[in-house]
CSV table of C-alpha atoms and ligand atoms in Angstrom, one decimal:
chain,number,residue,atom,x,y,z
J,281,UNK,CA,-24.0,-9.7,17.7
J,282,UNK,CA,-21.6,-6.8,18.1
J,283,UNK,CA,-19.8,-6.1,15.0
J,284,UNK,CA,-18.6,-3.3,12.8
J,285,UNK,CA,-21.0,-1.7,10.2
J,286,UNK,CA,-21.3,-3.2,6.7
J,287,UNK,CA,-20.1,0.2,5.5
J,288,UNK,CA,-16.7,-0.3,7.3
J,289,UNK,CA,-16.6,-4.0,6.4
J,290,UNK,CA,-16.8,-3.1,2.7
J,291,UNK,CA,-13.6,-1.0,2.7
J,292,UNK,CA,-9.9,-1.8,3.1
J,293,UNK,CA,-7.5,-0.1,5.3
J,294,UNK,CA,-5.5,2.6,3.5
J,295,UNK,CA,-2.7,0.6,1.6
J,296,UNK,CA,-0.4,3.7,1.5
J,297,UNK,CA,-0.6,4.3,5.3
J,298,UNK,CA,-0.5,0.6,6.0
J,299,UNK,CA,2.8,0.2,4.0
J,300,UNK,CA,4.2,3.3,5.7
J,301,UNK,CA,3.4,1.8,9.1
J,302,UNK,CA,5.1,-1.4,8.1
J,303,UNK,CA,8.3,0.4,7.0
J,304,UNK,CA,8.2,2.4,10.3
J,305,UNK,CA,7.9,-0.9,12.2
J,306,UNK,CA,11.0,-2.3,10.3
J,307,UNK,CA,12.9,0.9,11.1
J,308,UNK,CA,12.0,0.7,14.8
J,309,UNK,CA,13.5,-2.8,14.8
J,310,UNK,CA,16.8,-1.1,13.7
J,311,UNK,CA,16.5,-2.2,10.0
J,312,UNK,CA,17.7,0.4,7.5
J,313,UNK,CA,14.6,0.5,5.3
J,314,UNK,CA,14.2,3.0,2.5
J,315,UNK,CA,10.7,4.1,2.6
J,316,UNK,CA,9.3,4.8,-0.9
J,317,UNK,CA,5.7,4.0,0.0
J,318,UNK,CA,4.2,7.1,1.4
J,319,UNK,CA,3.6,10.0,-0.9
J,320,UNK,CA,5.1,12.7,1.3
J,321,UNK,CA,7.5,15.5,0.3
J,322,UNK,CA,10.8,15.0,2.1
J,323,UNK,CA,11.2,18.6,2.4
J,324,UNK,CA,10.4,20.9,5.4
J,325,UNK,CA,7.5,23.3,5.3
J,326,UNK,CA,9.0,26.6,4.0
J,327,UNK,CA,10.0,29.0,6.8
J,328,UNK,CA,7.6,31.8,6.0
J,329,UNK,CA,4.7,29.5,6.4
J,330,UNK,CA,5.9,28.2,9.7
J,331,UNK,CA,6.5,31.8,10.8
J,332,UNK,CA,2.9,32.7,9.9
J,333,UNK,CA,1.7,29.8,12.1
J,334,UNK,CA,3.9,30.9,15.0
J,335,UNK,CA,2.6,34.5,14.7
J,336,UNK,CA,-1.0,33.2,14.7
J,337,UNK,CA,-0.3,31.5,18.0
J,338,UNK,CA,1.4,34.6,19.4
J,339,UNK,CA,-1.4,36.9,18.3
J,340,UNK,CA,-3.8,34.9,20.5
J,341,UNK,CA,-6.7,35.6,18.0
J,342,UNK,CA,-7.1,32.2,16.6
J,343,UNK,CA,-7.9,29.9,19.5
J,344,UNK,CA,-11.7,29.6,18.8
J,345,UNK,CA,-13.7,27.7,16.4
J,346,UNK,CA,-13.1,29.0,12.8
J,347,UNK,CA,-16.1,29.3,10.5
J,348,UNK,CA,-17.1,25.9,9.2
J,349,UNK,CA,-16.0,26.5,5.6
J,350,UNK,CA,-12.7,28.1,6.7
J,351,UNK,CA,-11.6,31.8,7.3
J,352,UNK,CA,-13.0,34.2,4.8
J,353,UNK,CA,-9.6,35.6,3.9
J,354,UNK,CA,-8.2,32.2,3.1
J,355,UNK,CA,-11.2,31.3,1.0
J,356,UNK,CA,-10.9,34.6,-0.8
J,357,UNK,CA,-7.2,33.9,-1.5
J,358,UNK,CA,-8.0,30.4,-2.8
J,359,UNK,CA,-10.6,31.8,-5.1
J,360,UNK,CA,-8.3,34.5,-6.3
J,361,UNK,CA,-5.6,31.9,-7.0
J,362,UNK,CA,-8.1,29.9,-9.2
J,363,UNK,CA,-9.1,33.0,-11.0
J,364,UNK,CA,-5.6,34.1,-11.7
J,365,UNK,CA,-3.8,30.8,-12.3
J,366,UNK,CA,-6.4,28.3,-13.4
J,367,UNK,CA,-8.9,30.7,-15.2
J,368,UNK,CA,-11.9,29.5,-13.1
J,369,UNK,CA,-14.1,32.2,-11.7
J,370,UNK,CA,-14.5,30.8,-8.2
J,371,UNK,CA,-15.6,33.2,-5.3
J,372,UNK,CA,-15.1,32.6,-1.5
J,373,UNK,CA,-18.6,31.1,-1.4
J,374,UNK,CA,-17.5,28.3,-3.7
J,375,UNK,CA,-14.6,27.2,-1.4
J,376,UNK,CA,-14.7,24.8,1.6
J,377,UNK,CA,-11.4,24.3,3.6
J,378,UNK,CA,-11.1,20.9,5.2
J,379,UNK,CA,-8.8,18.6,7.1
J,380,UNK,CA,-6.8,17.6,4.1
J,381,UNK,CA,-7.9,16.8,0.5
J,382,UNK,CA,-9.0,13.4,1.7
J,383,UNK,CA,-11.6,14.9,4.0
J,384,UNK,CA,-12.5,17.3,1.1
J,385,UNK,CA,-13.3,14.3,-1.1
J,386,UNK,CA,-15.1,12.4,1.7
J,387,UNK,CA,-17.4,15.6,2.3
J,388,UNK,CA,-18.1,15.6,-1.5
J,389,UNK,CA,-19.0,11.9,-1.6
J,390,UNK,CA,-21.3,12.1,1.5
J,391,UNK,CA,-22.9,15.3,0.3
J,392,UNK,CA,-23.7,13.9,-3.2
J,393,UNK,CA,-24.1,10.3,-3.3
J,394,UNK,CA,-27.0,8.0,-2.6
J,395,UNK,CA,-27.1,4.2,-2.3
J,396,UNK,CA,-27.1,2.8,-5.9
J,397,UNK,CA,-25.4,5.8,-7.4
J,398,UNK,CA,-22.3,5.0,-9.6
J,399,UNK,CA,-19.0,6.9,-9.6
J,400,UNK,CA,-16.8,6.3,-12.6
J,401,UNK,CA,-13.2,6.1,-11.1
J,402,UNK,CA,-10.3,6.5,-13.6
J,403,UNK,CA,-8.0,3.5,-12.9
J,404,UNK,CA,-5.2,3.3,-11.7
J,405,UNK,CA,-6.7,5.5,-9.0
J,406,UNK,CA,-5.6,6.9,-5.6
J,407,UNK,CA,-6.4,4.3,-2.9
J,408,UNK,CA,-9.0,6.3,-1.1
J,409,UNK,CA,-11.3,7.1,-4.0
J,410,UNK,CA,-12.7,3.6,-3.9
J,411,UNK,CA,-13.1,3.5,-0.2
J,412,UNK,CA,-14.8,6.9,0.0
J,413,UNK,CA,-17.3,6.1,-2.6
J,414,UNK,CA,-18.1,2.9,-0.7
J,415,UNK,CA,-18.3,4.7,2.6
J,416,UNK,CA,-21.1,6.8,1.0
J,417,UNK,CA,-22.8,3.5,0.0
J,418,UNK,CA,-22.4,4.1,-3.7
J,419,UNK,CA,-20.7,2.0,-6.3
J,420,UNK,CA,-17.4,2.7,-7.8
J,421,UNK,CA,-17.1,1.8,-11.5
J,422,UNK,CA,-13.5,1.4,-12.5
J,423,UNK,CA,-12.4,2.4,-16.0
J,424,UNK,CA,-8.9,1.4,-16.8
J,425,UNK,CA,-6.2,3.3,-18.5
J,426,UNK,CA,-3.5,1.2,-20.1
J,427,UNK,CA,0.3,1.6,-19.6
J,428,UNK,CA,0.5,1.9,-23.4
J,429,UNK,CA,-1.7,5.0,-23.1
J,430,UNK,CA,0.4,6.4,-20.3
J,431,UNK,CA,-2.4,4.9,-18.0
J,432,UNK,CA,-4.8,7.6,-19.2
J,433,UNK,CA,-8.5,6.9,-19.6
J,434,UNK,CA,-9.9,8.2,-22.8
J,435,UNK,CA,-13.1,10.1,-23.5
J,436,UNK,CA,-14.4,7.2,-25.5
J,437,UNK,CA,-14.0,4.9,-22.5
J,438,UNK,CA,-15.8,7.4,-20.2
J,439,UNK,CA,-18.7,7.5,-22.6
J,440,UNK,CA,-18.9,3.7,-22.7
J,441,UNK,CA,-19.0,3.5,-18.9
J,442,UNK,CA,-21.8,6.0,-18.4
J,443,UNK,CA,-25.0,4.4,-17.2
J,444,UNK,CA,-28.3,6.0,-16.0
J,445,UNK,CA,-26.9,5.6,-12.5
J,446,UNK,CA,-23.8,7.6,-13.1
J,447,UNK,CA,-23.6,10.4,-10.7
J,448,UNK,CA,-20.0,11.5,-11.1
J,449,UNK,CA,-16.6,10.7,-12.4
J,450,UNK,CA,-13.3,11.1,-10.4
J,451,UNK,CA,-9.7,11.3,-11.4
J,452,UNK,CA,-6.5,13.1,-10.5
J,453,UNK,CA,-4.1,15.0,-12.8
J,454,UNK,CA,-1.2,14.8,-12.3
J,455,UNK,CA,-2.2,11.4,-11.2
J,456,UNK,CA,-1.4,9.5,-8.1
J,457,UNK,CA,-0.2,6.7,-8.6
J,458,UNK,CA,0.9,7.0,-12.3
J,459,UNK,CA,2.3,10.5,-12.6
J,460,UNK,CA,0.3,11.0,-15.8
J,461,UNK,CA,-1.0,14.4,-16.7
J,462,UNK,CA,-4.0,14.9,-18.8
J,463,UNK,CA,-3.4,17.4,-21.6
J,464,UNK,CA,-5.9,20.2,-22.4
J,465,UNK,CA,-7.0,18.4,-25.5
J,466,UNK,CA,-7.7,15.2,-23.5
J,467,UNK,CA,-9.6,17.0,-20.9
J,468,UNK,CA,-11.6,18.9,-23.6
J,469,UNK,CA,-12.6,15.5,-25.1
J,470,UNK,CA,-13.8,14.3,-21.7
J,471,UNK,CA,-15.6,17.5,-21.0
J,472,UNK,CA,-17.4,17.1,-24.4
J,473,UNK,CA,-18.8,13.8,-23.2
J,474,UNK,CA,-19.8,15.1,-19.8
J,475,UNK,CA,-21.7,18.1,-21.1
J,476,UNK,CA,-23.9,15.8,-23.1
J,477,UNK,CA,-25.1,14.3,-19.7
J,478,UNK,CA,-26.4,17.0,-17.5
J,479,UNK,CA,-26.8,14.7,-14.4
J,480,UNK,CA,-23.1,13.9,-14.2
J,481,UNK,CA,-20.5,15.8,-12.1
J,482,UNK,CA,-16.8,15.7,-12.3
J,483,UNK,CA,-14.5,15.4,-9.2
J,484,UNK,CA,-11.2,16.7,-10.4
J,485,UNK,CA,-8.3,16.2,-8.0
J,486,UNK,CA,-5.5,18.7,-8.6
J,487,UNK,CA,-3.6,18.2,-5.4
J,488,UNK,CA,-0.3,17.7,-7.5
J,489,UNK,CA,-0.9,20.7,-9.8
J,490,UNK,CA,2.4,22.4,-8.8
J,491,UNK,CA,4.4,19.1,-9.4
J,492,UNK,CA,3.8,19.1,-13.3
J,493,UNK,CA,6.9,18.8,-15.4
J,494,UNK,CA,4.8,18.9,-18.6
J,495,UNK,CA,3.6,22.5,-18.0
J,496,UNK,CA,0.2,21.9,-19.4
J,497,UNK,CA,-2.0,22.1,-16.3
J,498,UNK,CA,-5.6,22.5,-17.2
J,499,UNK,CA,-8.4,22.7,-14.7
J,500,UNK,CA,-11.4,20.9,-16.3
J,501,UNK,CA,-13.6,23.5,-14.4
J,502,UNK,CA,-12.2,26.1,-16.7
J,503,UNK,CA,-13.5,24.4,-19.9
J,504,UNK,CA,-16.9,25.5,-21.5
J,505,UNK,CA,-19.9,24.3,-19.7
J,506,UNK,CA,-17.9,22.7,-16.9
J,507,UNK,CA,-17.9,25.3,-14.1
J,508,UNK,CA,-21.3,24.2,-12.9
J,509,UNK,CA,-20.5,20.6,-13.2
J,510,UNK,CA,-17.0,20.4,-11.5
J,511,UNK,CA,-15.8,20.0,-8.0
J,512,UNK,CA,-12.1,20.9,-8.0
J,513,UNK,CA,-10.1,19.3,-5.1
J,514,UNK,CA,-6.8,20.7,-3.9
J,515,UNK,CA,-4.7,21.2,-0.9
J,516,UNK,CA,-1.4,22.4,0.6
J,517,UNK,CA,0.3,19.0,1.4
J,518,UNK,CA,2.2,18.4,-1.7
J,519,UNK,CA,3.0,21.8,-3.3
J,520,UNK,CA,4.1,23.3,0.0
J,521,UNK,CA,5.4,20.2,1.9
J,522,UNK,CA,2.6,20.6,4.4
J,523,UNK,CA,1.3,17.0,4.8
J,524,UNK,CA,1.0,17.2,8.6
J,525,UNK,CA,-0.8,20.5,8.7
J,526,UNK,CA,-3.8,18.9,7.1
J,527,UNK,CA,-5.3,21.6,4.9
J,528,UNK,CA,-7.2,20.7,1.8
J,529,UNK,CA,-10.1,22.3,0.0
J,530,UNK,CA,-12.8,22.1,-2.6
J,531,UNK,CA,-13.9,24.7,-5.1
J,532,UNK,CA,-17.4,23.8,-6.3
J,533,UNK,CA,-20.8,25.2,-7.4
J,534,UNK,CA,-22.3,26.9,-4.3
J,535,UNK,CA,-25.0,24.2,-3.8
J,536,UNK,CA,-22.3,21.6,-3.5
J,537,UNK,CA,-20.1,23.7,-1.3
J,538,UNK,CA,-23.1,24.3,1.0
J,539,UNK,CA,-23.7,20.6,1.2
J,540,UNK,CA,-20.1,19.9,2.1
J,541,UNK,CA,-20.3,22.6,4.7
J,542,UNK,CA,-23.3,20.8,6.2
J,543,UNK,CA,-21.3,17.5,6.3
J,544,UNK,CA,-18.3,19.2,7.8
J,545,UNK,CA,-20.3,21.1,10.4
J,546,UNK,CA,-21.5,17.8,11.8
J,547,UNK,CA,-18.2,15.9,11.4
J,548,UNK,CA,-15.2,18.1,12.3
J,549,UNK,CA,-16.7,21.7,12.8
J,550,UNK,CA,-13.9,23.1,10.7
J,551,UNK,CA,-10.2,22.9,9.9
J,552,UNK,CA,-7.6,23.7,12.5
J,553,UNK,CA,-7.3,27.5,12.9
J,554,UNK,CA,-3.5,27.7,13.1
J,555,UNK,CA,-3.0,25.5,9.9
J,556,UNK,CA,-5.4,27.8,8.0
J,557,UNK,CA,-3.2,30.8,8.9
J,558,UNK,CA,-0.2,28.9,7.6
J,559,UNK,CA,-2.1,28.0,4.5
J,560,UNK,CA,-2.9,31.6,3.9
J,561,UNK,CA,0.7,32.5,4.0
J,562,UNK,CA,1.5,29.7,1.6
J,563,UNK,CA,-1.1,30.6,-1.0
J,564,UNK,CA,-0.5,34.3,-0.8
J,565,UNK,CA,3.3,34.2,-0.4
J,566,UNK,CA,6.4,33.7,-2.5
J,567,UNK,CA,6.5,30.3,-4.2
J,568,UNK,CA,10.1,30.1,-4.8
J,569,UNK,CA,10.4,27.2,-2.3
J,570,UNK,CA,7.8,25.3,-4.2
J,571,UNK,CA,9.6,25.9,-7.5
J,572,UNK,CA,12.8,24.6,-5.9
J,573,UNK,CA,11.1,21.5,-4.7
J,574,UNK,CA,9.7,20.9,-8.1
J,575,UNK,CA,13.1,21.2,-9.7
J,576,UNK,CA,14.3,18.5,-7.3
J,577,UNK,CA,11.4,16.2,-8.1
J,578,UNK,CA,12.0,16.8,-11.9
J,579,UNK,CA,15.7,15.7,-11.4
J,580,UNK,CA,14.7,12.6,-9.3
J,581,UNK,CA,12.1,11.6,-11.9
J,582,UNK,CA,14.9,11.2,-14.5
J,583,UNK,CA,17.3,9.6,-12.1
J,584,UNK,CA,14.7,6.9,-11.1
J,585,UNK,CA,13.5,6.4,-14.6
J,586,UNK,CA,17.0,5.7,-15.9
J,587,UNK,CA,17.8,3.3,-13.0
J,588,UNK,CA,14.4,1.6,-13.4
J,589,UNK,CA,15.2,0.9,-17.1
J,590,UNK,CA,18.2,-1.0,-16.0
J,591,UNK,CA,16.3,-3.5,-13.9
J,592,UNK,CA,15.3,-6.4,-16.3
J,593,UNK,CA,11.6,-7.2,-16.5
J,594,UNK,CA,10.3,-3.9,-15.3
J,595,UNK,CA,8.1,-1.7,-17.4
J,596,UNK,CA,7.5,1.9,-16.6
J,597,UNK,CA,5.8,4.9,-18.2
J,598,UNK,CA,7.6,8.3,-18.2
J,599,UNK,CA,5.5,10.3,-15.6
J,600,UNK,CA,4.9,13.9,-16.3
J,601,UNK,CA,3.9,15.0,-12.7
J,602,UNK,CA,3.4,14.2,-9.1
J,603,UNK,CA,6.2,12.1,-7.5
J,604,UNK,CA,5.4,8.5,-8.3
J,605,UNK,CA,6.3,5.7,-10.6
J,606,UNK,CA,3.8,2.9,-11.1
J,607,UNK,CA,6.0,0.2,-12.8
J,608,UNK,CA,4.6,-3.0,-14.1
J,609,UNK,CA,6.5,-5.8,-12.2
J,610,UNK,CA,4.3,-8.7,-13.3
J,611,UNK,CA,7.2,-10.3,-15.0
J,612,UNK,CA,8.4,-11.4,-11.6
J,613,UNK,CA,5.2,-13.1,-10.7
J,614,UNK,CA,5.7,-16.9,-10.4
J,615,UNK,CA,9.5,-16.5,-9.8
J,616,UNK,CA,11.2,-17.8,-6.8
J,617,UNK,CA,14.5,-17.5,-4.9
J,618,UNK,CA,14.2,-21.1,-3.9
J,619,UNK,CA,12.4,-20.3,-0.7
J,620,UNK,CA,9.9,-17.6,-1.5
J,621,UNK,CA,7.7,-17.4,-4.6
J,622,UNK,CA,6.4,-14.0,-5.6
J,623,UNK,CA,2.9,-14.7,-6.7
J,624,UNK,CA,1.5,-11.1,-6.9
J,625,UNK,CA,2.1,-7.5,-6.1
J,626,UNK,CA,1.6,-8.0,-2.4
J,627,UNK,CA,4.3,-10.7,-2.4
J,628,UNK,CA,6.5,-8.5,-4.6
J,629,UNK,CA,6.3,-5.6,-2.0
J,630,UNK,CA,6.7,-8.0,0.9
J,631,UNK,CA,9.8,-9.6,-0.7
J,632,UNK,CA,11.2,-6.1,-1.5
J,633,UNK,CA,10.7,-5.0,2.1
J,634,UNK,CA,12.0,-8.1,3.8
J,635,UNK,CA,14.9,-8.9,1.5
J,636,UNK,CA,15.7,-5.6,-0.1
J,637,UNK,CA,14.6,-3.3,2.7
J,638,UNK,CA,12.7,-1.0,0.3
J,639,UNK,CA,9.2,-0.2,1.0
J,640,UNK,CA,6.7,0.1,-2.0
J,641,UNK,CA,2.9,-0.2,-2.2
J,642,UNK,CA,1.2,-3.0,-4.0
J,643,UNK,CA,-0.6,-1.8,-7.1
J,644,UNK,CA,-3.8,-3.7,-6.4
J,645,UNK,CA,-4.9,-1.0,-4.0
J,646,UNK,CA,-4.7,1.5,-6.9
J,647,UNK,CA,-6.5,-0.8,-9.3
J,648,UNK,CA,-3.7,-2.7,-11.0
J,649,UNK,CA,-2.4,-5.9,-9.7
J,650,UNK,CA,0.5,-6.0,-12.2
J,651,UNK,CA,2.1,-2.8,-10.8
J,652,UNK,CA,3.5,-1.4,-7.6
J,653,UNK,CA,3.8,2.2,-6.5
J,654,UNK,CA,7.1,3.9,-5.8
J,655,UNK,CA,7.3,7.4,-4.5
J,656,UNK,CA,10.4,9.3,-5.4
J,657,UNK,CA,9.9,12.1,-2.8
J,658,UNK,CA,13.2,10.9,-1.2
J,659,UNK,CA,16.8,12.1,-1.4
J,660,UNK,CA,18.9,11.3,-4.6
J,661,UNK,CA,21.1,9.2,-2.4
J,662,UNK,CA,18.3,7.2,-1.0
J,663,UNK,CA,16.7,6.7,-4.4
J,664,UNK,CA,20.0,5.5,-6.0
J,665,UNK,CA,20.5,3.1,-3.1
J,666,UNK,CA,16.9,1.9,-3.4
J,667,UNK,CA,17.2,1.2,-7.0
J,668,UNK,CA,20.5,-0.7,-6.5
J,669,UNK,CA,18.8,-2.8,-3.8
J,670,UNK,CA,15.8,-3.5,-6.0
J,671,UNK,CA,18.0,-4.7,-8.9
J,672,UNK,CA,20.1,-6.8,-6.6
J,673,UNK,CA,17.1,-8.3,-4.8
J,674,UNK,CA,15.2,-9.1,-7.9
J,675,UNK,CA,18.2,-10.7,-9.6
J,676,UNK,CA,17.7,-13.5,-7.0
J,677,UNK,CA,14.3,-14.5,-8.5
J,678,UNK,CA,14.4,-17.1,-11.2
B,123,LIG,N1,-1.7,10.9,-0.7
B,123,LIG,C1,-0.5,10.2,-0.1
B,123,LIG,C2,-0.2,8.9,-0.8
B,123,LIG,O1,-0.9,8.5,-1.7
B,123,LIG,C3,-0.5,10.2,1.3
B,123,LIG,C4,-1.1,9.0,2.1
B,123,LIG,C5,-2.5,8.9,1.9
B,123,LIG,O2,-3.2,9.7,2.5
B,123,LIG,O3,-2.9,8.0,1.2
B,123,LIG,O4,0.7,8.3,-0.4
């Protein structure tokens, strides 16, 4: 019988993209939805980056296939950034530029994992970690951080979850969806566990590194014994408002970078040439615009936190980075407005979308059914209005 592969049947559609599509659908029907579902900067890509892309087109030198791993000058600039800012001695040979950090992670999974391998995923986790491990036919092992511990998984929990089948651990810091940031001490404790197990690798997703209000941004690859054991994931989407340009990268030991090149050479050949020229301008240029965006996110974090606190029955941590809240809304489960009963996070988001016209993402897709994800990469006006709508809509549930 004709049917999709078991590999595809085993994964869910991306919940973030699905909710964003649903919000768009409402908007197309003329409904004024405030979309807080997609994690996407509401700023424009800075002008000097756009100019570099225009110049690359006008130069006429960038119309052919780029090298599989990315242009040499871009890889050198990324390596230099890691040496200077993150204290990790990467060289160009360690860098592979891909079609967004999502493809970078997919390359890593396909290059490293065999059927039966386990990957410890810090939960709550970004939706695609689970799917990408499964696509590589390996098994995700979720280890849960509690809201009381700022959703952070501890070194002791990691140690406990390790089995002879563990091939890697994966986490993001600053974290999507919780906004939590692992401190240097916490990462040192995790690294101390990992170095005791030579067969285990760390996939450290640092895509939100610029959006860190805590100031303590440590790359686990910089810690003793970790350079040879870490795949650092990063990209341009969040820090430079370049989601549509699709430029992500890994920095990893050469044998892993070579494996990712092999995967990428077969899947996509390389990342878009013009986007790479734009990325080079971003990483080697002035980062005043990034700093300005971060100041705005910082302000919005506090605005949303204060407004969320005013909504009865909602429990939230105080995120230190990224641009998300992941509040526990389970107090509302089982409550009804007389017509509709909110049974779980999916219902909660559906109710908020249909009645409140605010789009959120159910927490189940990130590993916690009690929570929902809210992106505050939106204007202060929209955020204030969204919080007002949420409070109002939820007040109807008894
Ligand atoms: N990383 C963003 C998010 O979590 C973009 C959407 C996606 O690729 O999942 O919303």
